[in-house]
PDB file of C-alpha atoms in Angstrom:
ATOM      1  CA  UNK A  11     -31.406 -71.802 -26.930  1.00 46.00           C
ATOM      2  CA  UNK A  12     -28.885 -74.256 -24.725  1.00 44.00           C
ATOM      3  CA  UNK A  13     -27.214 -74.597 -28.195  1.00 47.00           C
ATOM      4  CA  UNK A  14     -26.664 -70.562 -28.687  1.00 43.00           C
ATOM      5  CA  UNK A  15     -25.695 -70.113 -24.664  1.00 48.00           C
ATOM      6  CA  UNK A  16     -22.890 -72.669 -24.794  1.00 43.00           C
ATOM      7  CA  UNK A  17     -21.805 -71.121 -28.007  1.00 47.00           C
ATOM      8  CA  UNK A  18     -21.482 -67.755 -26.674  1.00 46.00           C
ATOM      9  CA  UNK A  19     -19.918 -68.974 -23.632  1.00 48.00           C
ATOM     10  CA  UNK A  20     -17.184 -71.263 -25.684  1.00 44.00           C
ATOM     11  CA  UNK A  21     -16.750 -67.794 -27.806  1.00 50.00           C
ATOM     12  CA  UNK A  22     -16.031 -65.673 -24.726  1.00 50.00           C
ATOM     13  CA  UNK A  23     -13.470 -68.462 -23.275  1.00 50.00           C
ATOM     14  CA  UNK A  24     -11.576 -68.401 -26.837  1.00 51.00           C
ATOM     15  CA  UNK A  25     -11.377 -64.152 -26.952  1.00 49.00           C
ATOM     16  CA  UNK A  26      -8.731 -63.887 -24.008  1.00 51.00           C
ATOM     17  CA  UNK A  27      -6.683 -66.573 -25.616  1.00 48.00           C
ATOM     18  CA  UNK A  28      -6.708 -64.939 -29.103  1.00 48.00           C
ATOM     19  CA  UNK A  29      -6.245 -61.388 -27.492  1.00 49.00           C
ATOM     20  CA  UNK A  30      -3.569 -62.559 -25.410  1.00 52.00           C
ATOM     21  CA  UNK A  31      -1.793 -64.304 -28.628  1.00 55.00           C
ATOM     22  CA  UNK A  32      -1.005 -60.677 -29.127  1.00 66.00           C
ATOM     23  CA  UNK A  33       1.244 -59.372 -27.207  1.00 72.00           C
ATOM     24  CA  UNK A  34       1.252 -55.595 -26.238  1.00 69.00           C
ATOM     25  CA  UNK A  35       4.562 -53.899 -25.679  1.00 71.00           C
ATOM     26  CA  UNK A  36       5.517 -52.883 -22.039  1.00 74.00           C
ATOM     27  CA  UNK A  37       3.868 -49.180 -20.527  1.00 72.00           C
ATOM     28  CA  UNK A  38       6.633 -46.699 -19.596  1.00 73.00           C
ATOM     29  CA  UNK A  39       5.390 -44.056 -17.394  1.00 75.00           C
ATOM     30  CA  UNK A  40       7.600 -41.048 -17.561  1.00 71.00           C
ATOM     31  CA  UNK A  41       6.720 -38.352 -14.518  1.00 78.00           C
ATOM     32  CA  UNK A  42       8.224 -34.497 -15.087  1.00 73.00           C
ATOM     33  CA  UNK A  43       8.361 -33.011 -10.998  1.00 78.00           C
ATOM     34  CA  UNK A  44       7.196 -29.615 -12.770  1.00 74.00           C
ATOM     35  CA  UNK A  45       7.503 -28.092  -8.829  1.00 79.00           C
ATOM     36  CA  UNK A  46      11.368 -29.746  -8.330  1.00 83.00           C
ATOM     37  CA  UNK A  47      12.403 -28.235 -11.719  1.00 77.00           C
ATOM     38  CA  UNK A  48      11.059 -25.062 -11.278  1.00 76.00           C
ATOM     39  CA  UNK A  49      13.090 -24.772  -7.515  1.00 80.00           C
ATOM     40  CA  UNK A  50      16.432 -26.681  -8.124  1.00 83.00           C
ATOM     41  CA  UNK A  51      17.697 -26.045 -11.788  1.00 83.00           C
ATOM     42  CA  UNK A  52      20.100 -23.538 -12.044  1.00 86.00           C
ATOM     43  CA  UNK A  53      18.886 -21.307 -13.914  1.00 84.00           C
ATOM     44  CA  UNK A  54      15.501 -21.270 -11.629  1.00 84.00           C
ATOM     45  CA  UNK A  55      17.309 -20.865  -8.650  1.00 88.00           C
ATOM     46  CA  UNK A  56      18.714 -17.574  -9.976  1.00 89.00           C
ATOM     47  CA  UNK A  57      15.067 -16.476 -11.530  1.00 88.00           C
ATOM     48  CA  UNK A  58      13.824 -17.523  -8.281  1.00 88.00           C
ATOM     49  CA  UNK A  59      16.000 -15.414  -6.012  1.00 91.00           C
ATOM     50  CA  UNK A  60      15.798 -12.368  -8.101  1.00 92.00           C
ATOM     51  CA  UNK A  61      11.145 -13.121  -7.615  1.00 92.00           C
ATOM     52  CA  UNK A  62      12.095 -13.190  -4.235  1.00 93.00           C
ATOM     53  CA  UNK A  63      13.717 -10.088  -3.883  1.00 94.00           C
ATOM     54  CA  UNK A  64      10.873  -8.219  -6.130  1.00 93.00           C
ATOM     55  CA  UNK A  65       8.384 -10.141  -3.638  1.00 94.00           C
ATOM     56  CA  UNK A  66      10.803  -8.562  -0.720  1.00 95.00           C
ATOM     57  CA  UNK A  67      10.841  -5.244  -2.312  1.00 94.00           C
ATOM     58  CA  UNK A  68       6.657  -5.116  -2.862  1.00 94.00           C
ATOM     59  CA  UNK A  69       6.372  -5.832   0.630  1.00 95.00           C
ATOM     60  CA  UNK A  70       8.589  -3.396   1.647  1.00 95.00           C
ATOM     61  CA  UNK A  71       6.646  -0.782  -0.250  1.00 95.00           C
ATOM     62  CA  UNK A  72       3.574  -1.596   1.047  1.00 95.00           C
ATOM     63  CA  UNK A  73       4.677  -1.058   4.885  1.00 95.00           C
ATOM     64  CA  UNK A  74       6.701   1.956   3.837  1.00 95.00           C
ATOM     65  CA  UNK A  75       3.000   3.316   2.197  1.00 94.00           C
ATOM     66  CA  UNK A  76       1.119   1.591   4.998  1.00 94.00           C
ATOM     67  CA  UNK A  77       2.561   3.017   8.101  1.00 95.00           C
ATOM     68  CA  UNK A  78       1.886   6.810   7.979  1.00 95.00           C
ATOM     69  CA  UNK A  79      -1.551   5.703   6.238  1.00 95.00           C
ATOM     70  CA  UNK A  80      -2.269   4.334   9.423  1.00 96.00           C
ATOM     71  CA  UNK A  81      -1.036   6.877  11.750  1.00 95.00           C
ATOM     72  CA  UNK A  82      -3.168   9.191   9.868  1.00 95.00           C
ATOM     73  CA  UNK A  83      -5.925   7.257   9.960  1.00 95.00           C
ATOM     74  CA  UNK A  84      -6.109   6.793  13.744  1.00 96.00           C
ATOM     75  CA  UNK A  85      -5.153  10.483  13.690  1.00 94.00           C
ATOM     76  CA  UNK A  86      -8.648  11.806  11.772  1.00 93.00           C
ATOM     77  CA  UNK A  87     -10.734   9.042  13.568  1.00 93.00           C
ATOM     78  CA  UNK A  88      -9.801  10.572  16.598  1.00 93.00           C
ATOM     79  CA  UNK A  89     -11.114  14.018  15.015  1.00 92.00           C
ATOM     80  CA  UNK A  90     -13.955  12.756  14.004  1.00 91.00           C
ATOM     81  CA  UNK A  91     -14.640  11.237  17.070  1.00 90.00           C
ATOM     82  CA  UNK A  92     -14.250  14.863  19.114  1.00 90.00           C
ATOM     83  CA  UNK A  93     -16.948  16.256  16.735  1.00 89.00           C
ATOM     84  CA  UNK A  94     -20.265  16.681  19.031  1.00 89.00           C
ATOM     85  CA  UNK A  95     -22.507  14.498  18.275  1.00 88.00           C
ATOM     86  CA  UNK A  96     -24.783  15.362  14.855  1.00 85.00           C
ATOM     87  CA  UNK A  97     -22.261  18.474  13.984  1.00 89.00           C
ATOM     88  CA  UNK A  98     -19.959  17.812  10.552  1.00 90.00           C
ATOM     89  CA  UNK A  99     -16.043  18.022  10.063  1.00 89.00           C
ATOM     90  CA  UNK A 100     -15.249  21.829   9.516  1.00 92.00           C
ATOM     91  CA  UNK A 101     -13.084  22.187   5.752  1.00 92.00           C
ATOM     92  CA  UNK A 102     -10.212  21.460   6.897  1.00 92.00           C
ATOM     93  CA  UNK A 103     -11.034  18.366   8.764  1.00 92.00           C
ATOM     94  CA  UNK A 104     -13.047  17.718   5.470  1.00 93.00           C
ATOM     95  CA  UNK A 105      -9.835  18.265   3.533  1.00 96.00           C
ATOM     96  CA  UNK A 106      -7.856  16.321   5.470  1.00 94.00           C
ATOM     97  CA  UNK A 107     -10.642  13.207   5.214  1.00 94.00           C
ATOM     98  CA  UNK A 108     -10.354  13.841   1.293  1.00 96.00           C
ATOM     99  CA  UNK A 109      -6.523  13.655   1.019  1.00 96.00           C
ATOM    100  CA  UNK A 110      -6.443  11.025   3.067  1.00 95.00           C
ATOM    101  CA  UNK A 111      -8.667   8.898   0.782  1.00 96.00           C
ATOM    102  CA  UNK A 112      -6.847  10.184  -1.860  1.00 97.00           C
ATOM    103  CA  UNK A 113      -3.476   8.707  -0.563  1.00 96.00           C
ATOM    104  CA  UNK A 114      -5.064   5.586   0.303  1.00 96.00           C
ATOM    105  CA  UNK A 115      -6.457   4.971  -3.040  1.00 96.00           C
ATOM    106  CA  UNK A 116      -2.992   5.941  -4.933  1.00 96.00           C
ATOM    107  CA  UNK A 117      -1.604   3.367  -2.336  1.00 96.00           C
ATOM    108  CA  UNK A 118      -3.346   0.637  -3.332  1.00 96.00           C
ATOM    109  CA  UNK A 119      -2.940   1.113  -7.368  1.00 97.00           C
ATOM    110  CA  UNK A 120       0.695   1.594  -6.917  1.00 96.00           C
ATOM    111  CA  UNK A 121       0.497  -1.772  -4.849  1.00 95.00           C
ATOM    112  CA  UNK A 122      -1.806  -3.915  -7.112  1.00 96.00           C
ATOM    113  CA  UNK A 123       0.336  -2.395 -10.022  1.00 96.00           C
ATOM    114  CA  UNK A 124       3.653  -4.502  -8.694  1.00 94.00           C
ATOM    115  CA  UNK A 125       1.325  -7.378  -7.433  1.00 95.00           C
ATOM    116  CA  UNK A 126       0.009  -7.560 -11.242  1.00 96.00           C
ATOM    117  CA  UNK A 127       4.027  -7.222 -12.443  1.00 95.00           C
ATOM    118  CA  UNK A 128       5.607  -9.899  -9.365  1.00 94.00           C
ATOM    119  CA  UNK A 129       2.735 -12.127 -11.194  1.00 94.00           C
ATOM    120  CA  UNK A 130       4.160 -11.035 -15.013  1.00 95.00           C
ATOM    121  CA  UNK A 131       7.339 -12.102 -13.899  1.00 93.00           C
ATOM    122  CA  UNK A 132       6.709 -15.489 -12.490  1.00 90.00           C
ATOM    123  CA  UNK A 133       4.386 -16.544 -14.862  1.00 92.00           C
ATOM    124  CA  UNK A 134       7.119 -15.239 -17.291  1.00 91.00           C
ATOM    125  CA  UNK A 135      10.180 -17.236 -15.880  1.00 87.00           C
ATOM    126  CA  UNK A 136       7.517 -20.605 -15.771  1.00 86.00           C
ATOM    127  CA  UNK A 137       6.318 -20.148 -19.740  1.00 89.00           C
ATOM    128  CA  UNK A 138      10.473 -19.598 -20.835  1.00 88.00           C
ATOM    129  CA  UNK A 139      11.648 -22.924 -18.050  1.00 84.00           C
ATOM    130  CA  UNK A 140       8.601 -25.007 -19.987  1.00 83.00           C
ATOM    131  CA  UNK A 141       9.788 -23.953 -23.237  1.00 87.00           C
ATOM    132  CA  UNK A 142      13.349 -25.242 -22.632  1.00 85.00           C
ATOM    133  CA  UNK A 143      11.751 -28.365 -21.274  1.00 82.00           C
ATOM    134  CA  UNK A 144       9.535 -29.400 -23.724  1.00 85.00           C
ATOM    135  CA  UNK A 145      12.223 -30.442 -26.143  1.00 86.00           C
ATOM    136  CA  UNK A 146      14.353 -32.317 -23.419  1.00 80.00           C
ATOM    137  CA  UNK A 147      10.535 -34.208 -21.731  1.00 77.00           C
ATOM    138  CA  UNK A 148      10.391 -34.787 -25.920  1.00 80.00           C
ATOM    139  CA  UNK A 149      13.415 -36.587 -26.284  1.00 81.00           C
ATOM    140  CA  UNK A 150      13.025 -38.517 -23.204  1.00 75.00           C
ATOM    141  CA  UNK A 151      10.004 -40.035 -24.732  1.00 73.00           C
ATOM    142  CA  UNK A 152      11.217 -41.256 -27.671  1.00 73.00           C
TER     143      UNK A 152
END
């Protein structure tokens, strides 16, 4: 048993010699900045201003649909508020309730319809800048 333990042991001193005989060539590490790319090459500074101003103009929208939805909201809470106490709306409060929610819903498609596009668009401009990468992070590694 002594005889098979030293023999093992002499056997796992020689491996590190014979795998160091071979010699493995150097690591290179190559790390693409996907986020620096994507905000300082020229051509993503320009796709990147014009997302901006789509971002600008979606936000615009919203307060421009947002502000007399809210004025009109206060407006019929205050309505509904002035109704006695287990009485309902008349019609035309009614009606007004209805077109409200009406508005409100046609707001917020219209919205989530340019959210969903703004998205298009960047994920757009990020699928054509990796395409045009690829071939240059490619070449690099060679």
């Amino acid at each position: 048993m002594n005889k098979f333990t030293l023999g093992v042991a002499l056997a796992a001193l020689a491996l590190p010699v014979a795998a160091s005989a071979q010699q493995l060539p150097g690591a290179i590490v190559a790390i693409v900045d996907n986020e620096r790319i994507l905000t300082q090459c020229t051509a993503c500074v320009a796709a990147n201003a014009q997302l901006q101003a789509q971002q600008a103009q979606a936000q615009a929208r919203a307060q421009a649909l947002g502000g007399p939805l809210q004025t009109e909201e206060q407006a019929i809470r205050a309505l509904v508020a002035a109704i006695p106490q287990g009485q309902q709306p008349d019609a035309a409060l009614q009606q007004r309730i209805q077109t409200f929610q009406t508005q409100q819903a046609n707001a917020q498609r219209e919205l989530q319809t340019l959210q969903q596009t703004l998205g298009r668009n960047v994920a757009y401009v990020r699928q054509q800048i990796g395409e045009r990468l690829q071939p240059i992070v490619s070449q690099v590694m060679q």
